[in-house]
Short mmCIF file of C-alpha atoms in Angstrom, two decimals:
data_model
loop_
_atom_site.label_atom_id
_atom_site.label_comp_id
_atom_site.label_asym_id
_atom_site.label_seq_id
_atom_site.Cartn_x
_atom_site.Cartn_y
_atom_site.Cartn_z
CA MET A 10 0.00 0.00 0.00
CA LEU A 11 2.79 2.41 0.91
CA ASN A 12 4.55 1.62 -2.38
CA THR A 13 1.34 2.42 -4.29
CA ILE A 14 1.01 5.78 -2.53
CA LEU A 15 4.67 6.59 -3.29
CA VAL A 16 4.16 5.76 -6.97
CA ILE A 17 1.08 8.01 -7.16
CA VAL A 18 2.84 10.88 -5.37
CA THR A 19 5.89 10.50 -7.64
CA PHE A 20 3.67 10.49 -10.76
CA PHE A 21 1.90 13.70 -9.77
CA THR A 22 5.19 15.31 -8.77
CA LEU A 23 6.79 14.49 -12.12
CA THR A 24 3.78 15.53 -14.18
CA GLY A 25 3.58 18.71 -12.13
CA THR A 26 6.99 19.79 -13.46
CA GLU A 27 5.24 20.64 -16.71
CA ASN A 28 3.22 23.33 -14.91
CA THR A 29 2.22 26.15 -17.20
CA ASN A 30 0.70 29.50 -16.40
CA ASP A 31 -2.13 30.99 -18.44
CA VAL A 32 -1.06 34.61 -18.86
CA GLN A 33 -3.41 37.23 -20.29
CA ALA A 34 -1.88 39.55 -22.85
CA ASN A 35 -1.93 43.30 -22.41
CA VAL A 36 -4.19 44.15 -25.38
CA THR A 37 -3.17 47.82 -25.39
CA GLU A 38 0.48 46.85 -25.95
CA SER A 39 -0.21 43.87 -28.23
CA THR A 40 -0.52 44.56 -31.96
CA VAL A 41 -1.46 42.92 -35.24
CA ILE A 42 -0.22 44.65 -38.40
CA TRP A 43 -1.40 43.45 -41.81
CA LYS A 44 0.46 43.91 -45.09
CA ALA A 45 -1.01 43.21 -48.52
CA THR A 46 0.53 43.77 -51.94
CA LYS A 47 -0.58 44.07 -55.53
CA VAL A 48 0.71 41.59 -58.08
CA VAL A 49 2.30 44.47 -60.03
CA GLY A 50 3.90 46.67 -57.36
CA GLY A 51 2.36 48.67 -54.56
CA GLY A 52 0.19 47.59 -51.69
CA HIS A 53 -1.29 48.66 -48.39
CA GLU A 54 -0.81 48.02 -44.70
CA GLY A 55 -2.68 48.67 -41.52
CA THR A 56 -3.77 47.34 -38.16
CA VAL A 57 -6.46 45.29 -36.48
CA VAL A 58 -7.05 45.48 -32.73
CA VAL A 59 -6.29 42.52 -30.46
CA LYS A 60 -9.50 41.86 -28.52
CA GLU A 61 -8.09 39.22 -26.18
CA ALA A 62 -5.10 36.92 -25.98
CA ASP A 63 -3.53 34.49 -23.57
CA LEU A 64 -0.33 32.50 -23.64
CA LYS A 65 0.54 29.30 -21.82
CA LEU A 66 4.04 29.77 -20.44
CA LYS A 67 6.36 27.60 -18.42
CA GLY A 68 8.69 30.26 -17.07
CA THR A 69 9.36 32.10 -20.31
CA GLU A 70 8.94 29.05 -22.57
CA LEU A 71 5.95 29.07 -24.91
CA LYS A 72 3.66 26.06 -24.47
CA GLY A 73 0.37 27.21 -26.04
CA GLY A 74 -2.13 30.02 -26.28
CA SER A 75 -4.64 31.83 -28.44
CA PHE A 76 -5.71 35.28 -29.57
CA THR A 77 -8.78 36.97 -30.99
CA VAL A 78 -8.81 40.10 -33.13
CA ASP A 79 -11.71 42.51 -33.60
CA MET A 80 -12.23 42.59 -37.37
CA THR A 81 -14.51 45.63 -37.10
CA THR A 82 -11.37 47.65 -36.29
CA ILE A 83 -9.45 46.73 -39.46
CA SER A 84 -7.88 49.92 -40.71
CA SER A 85 -5.26 51.08 -43.22
CA THR A 86 -2.36 53.16 -41.92
CA ASP A 87 -0.74 54.15 -45.23
CA LEU A 88 -3.64 56.30 -46.49
CA GLU A 89 -5.51 59.36 -45.26
CA GLY A 90 -8.84 61.05 -45.82
CA GLU A 91 -11.23 59.86 -48.52
CA TRP A 92 -8.91 57.12 -49.85
CA LYS A 93 -8.44 55.68 -46.37
CA ASP A 94 -12.20 55.70 -45.74
CA LYS A 95 -12.83 53.93 -49.06
CA LEU A 96 -10.26 51.21 -48.44
CA ASP A 97 -11.29 50.66 -44.82
CA GLY A 98 -14.93 50.37 -45.86
CA HIS A 99 -14.03 47.96 -48.64
CA LEU A 100 -12.01 45.75 -46.27
CA LYS A 101 -15.00 45.55 -43.93
CA ASN A 102 -17.58 44.67 -46.59
CA ASP A 103 -18.43 41.22 -47.94
CA ASP A 104 -15.88 41.47 -50.79
CA PHE A 105 -13.19 41.14 -48.18
CA PHE A 106 -13.77 40.26 -44.51
CA GLY A 107 -17.55 40.70 -44.08
CA VAL A 108 -17.16 42.04 -40.56
CA ALA A 109 -20.90 42.46 -39.98
CA THR A 110 -21.23 38.67 -40.21
CA TYR A 111 -17.75 37.74 -38.98
CA PRO A 112 -16.76 40.36 -36.37
CA THR A 113 -13.78 38.39 -35.03
CA SER A 114 -10.97 36.18 -36.26
CA THR A 115 -9.17 33.74 -33.97
CA PHE A 116 -5.98 31.73 -33.68
CA LYS A 117 -5.43 28.81 -31.29
CA ILE A 118 -2.09 27.03 -30.87
CA THR A 119 -2.26 23.25 -31.26
CA LYS A 120 1.48 22.45 -31.18
CA VAL A 121 4.69 24.19 -30.14
CA GLN A 122 8.15 22.92 -31.09
CA LYS A 123 11.16 24.65 -29.55
CA THR A 124 13.94 25.06 -32.14
CA ALA A 125 16.43 27.13 -30.11
CA GLU A 126 16.48 29.35 -27.04
CA GLY A 127 13.52 31.71 -27.44
CA LYS A 128 12.65 30.33 -30.91
CA TYR A 129 9.73 28.08 -31.83
CA ASN A 130 7.78 26.56 -34.69
CA VAL A 131 4.13 27.17 -33.84
CA THR A 132 1.22 25.24 -35.37
CA GLY A 133 -2.38 26.20 -34.83
CA ASP A 134 -5.86 26.77 -36.20
CA ILE A 135 -6.70 30.18 -37.60
CA THR A 136 -10.33 31.06 -38.32
CA ILE A 137 -11.24 33.89 -40.72
CA LYS A 138 -14.75 34.41 -42.12
CA GLY A 139 -15.89 31.18 -40.47
CA THR A 140 -13.25 29.06 -42.23
CA THR A 141 -10.57 27.31 -40.16
CA GLU A 142 -7.17 26.30 -41.54
CA SER A 143 -4.10 24.85 -39.82
CA ILE A 144 -0.93 26.91 -40.24
CA THR A 145 2.69 26.67 -39.05
CA PHE A 146 5.09 29.59 -38.63
CA PRO A 147 8.22 30.58 -36.66
CA ALA A 148 7.87 32.67 -33.51
CA THR A 149 10.24 34.23 -31.00
CA VAL A 150 9.74 34.82 -27.29
CA THR A 151 11.79 37.37 -25.36
CA ALA A 152 11.66 38.24 -21.68
CA GLU A 153 12.58 41.51 -20.01
CA GLY A 154 11.82 41.65 -16.31
CA ASP A 155 8.21 40.51 -15.83
CA LYS A 156 7.34 41.28 -19.47
CA VAL A 157 7.25 38.45 -22.02
CA THR A 158 6.89 39.38 -25.69
CA THR A 159 5.98 36.92 -28.43
CA ASN A 160 6.58 37.94 -32.06
CA ALA A 161 5.60 36.18 -35.28
CA THR A 162 5.09 36.95 -38.94
CA ILE A 163 2.33 34.81 -40.41
CA THR A 164 1.81 34.46 -44.18
CA LEU A 165 -1.72 33.51 -45.23
CA ASN A 166 -3.47 32.80 -48.51
CA ARG A 167 -6.63 34.90 -48.27
CA THR A 168 -8.50 32.88 -50.90
CA LYS A 169 -8.58 29.89 -48.52
CA TYR A 170 -10.89 31.99 -46.33
CA GLY A 171 -13.19 33.08 -49.13
CA VAL A 172 -11.51 36.46 -49.71
CA LYS A 173 -11.27 36.32 -53.50
CA TYR A 174 -11.71 39.96 -54.52
CA GLY A 175 -9.07 41.01 -57.05
CA SER A 176 -7.45 37.56 -57.09
CA SER A 177 -5.96 36.53 -60.44
CA SER A 178 -6.44 32.94 -59.29
CA PHE A 179 -10.19 33.44 -59.75
CA PHE A 180 -10.62 36.41 -62.11
CA ASP A 181 -9.10 37.12 -65.55
CA ASN A 182 -7.96 40.40 -67.07
CA LEU A 183 -7.32 42.21 -63.78
CA GLY A 184 -4.06 43.70 -65.05
CA ASP A 185 -2.38 45.97 -62.50
CA LYS A 186 -5.47 45.79 -60.27
CA ALA A 187 -4.73 42.19 -59.28
CA ILE A 188 -4.08 41.75 -55.57
CA SER A 189 -1.69 39.07 -54.33
CA ASP A 190 -3.40 36.07 -52.75
CA GLU A 191 -0.88 36.04 -49.91
CA PHE A 192 -0.82 38.64 -47.16
CA LYS A 193 1.14 38.94 -43.92
CA LEU A 194 0.16 39.38 -40.31
CA ILE A 195 2.87 40.72 -38.01
CA VAL A 196 1.78 39.72 -34.52
CA THR A 197 3.19 41.02 -31.23
CA LEU A 198 1.65 39.74 -27.99
CA VAL A 199 2.86 41.32 -24.75
CA THR A 200 2.20 39.59 -21.43
CA VAL A 201 3.27 40.24 -17.86
CA LYS A 202 4.11 37.15 -15.77
#
C-alpha cells in the first residue's frame, strides 16, 4: 500500500513539473499589423485590434495560447482622408472580410516545437470568415523583467478563407489591379508574468 502511494505521489510530482501558467496579454500593448501587396507593385498596410489573448508559459517558454482580433477595427495606416475611408470600408464589406457577419478572427495554438532558445515553430488553427485552416510559422519569445513578448510573422493565402476579390487565381484580365493572394500578419503579444 505504501509503495502504491509513493508511486502516485511520484507520478503527480513528475507531471507537475510541466506546470504552465495561463497569462493574459496586455491588449493595449499587443498589436497585429497586416500587409497586402498588388501583383504588379504597390500595396497597403494597416492594423487590427487585439481583442483578447492568452499564452501558456512555463517560465518564459511558450507552451500554447490563443488570440482573438476585432475585425470591425481593421484599418489602413498608409492612407488618409477619402482614400483611407474607401479602403477601410471595402475591407469591412463582404468582398473582403464581411465584418458584420464575422466580427472576429481567432488563432489557437495546437502544437509548439522549440527550435532554439527563445525560438519556436508554432502550429495552430486560424479562423477567418468562419473558415478554419491549420498553419505553421516561426515565432520568438523574449523576456525583459516581468514582461514576455511573443513575435511572429504569419503568411496567409486569403483565398482559402473566401476572400477572392481582385485575385488573379479566380478572375481574368485584372491587369495591374490584381491583388496578391498572400498577405502577412505581423503579430506582437505582450504579457506580464
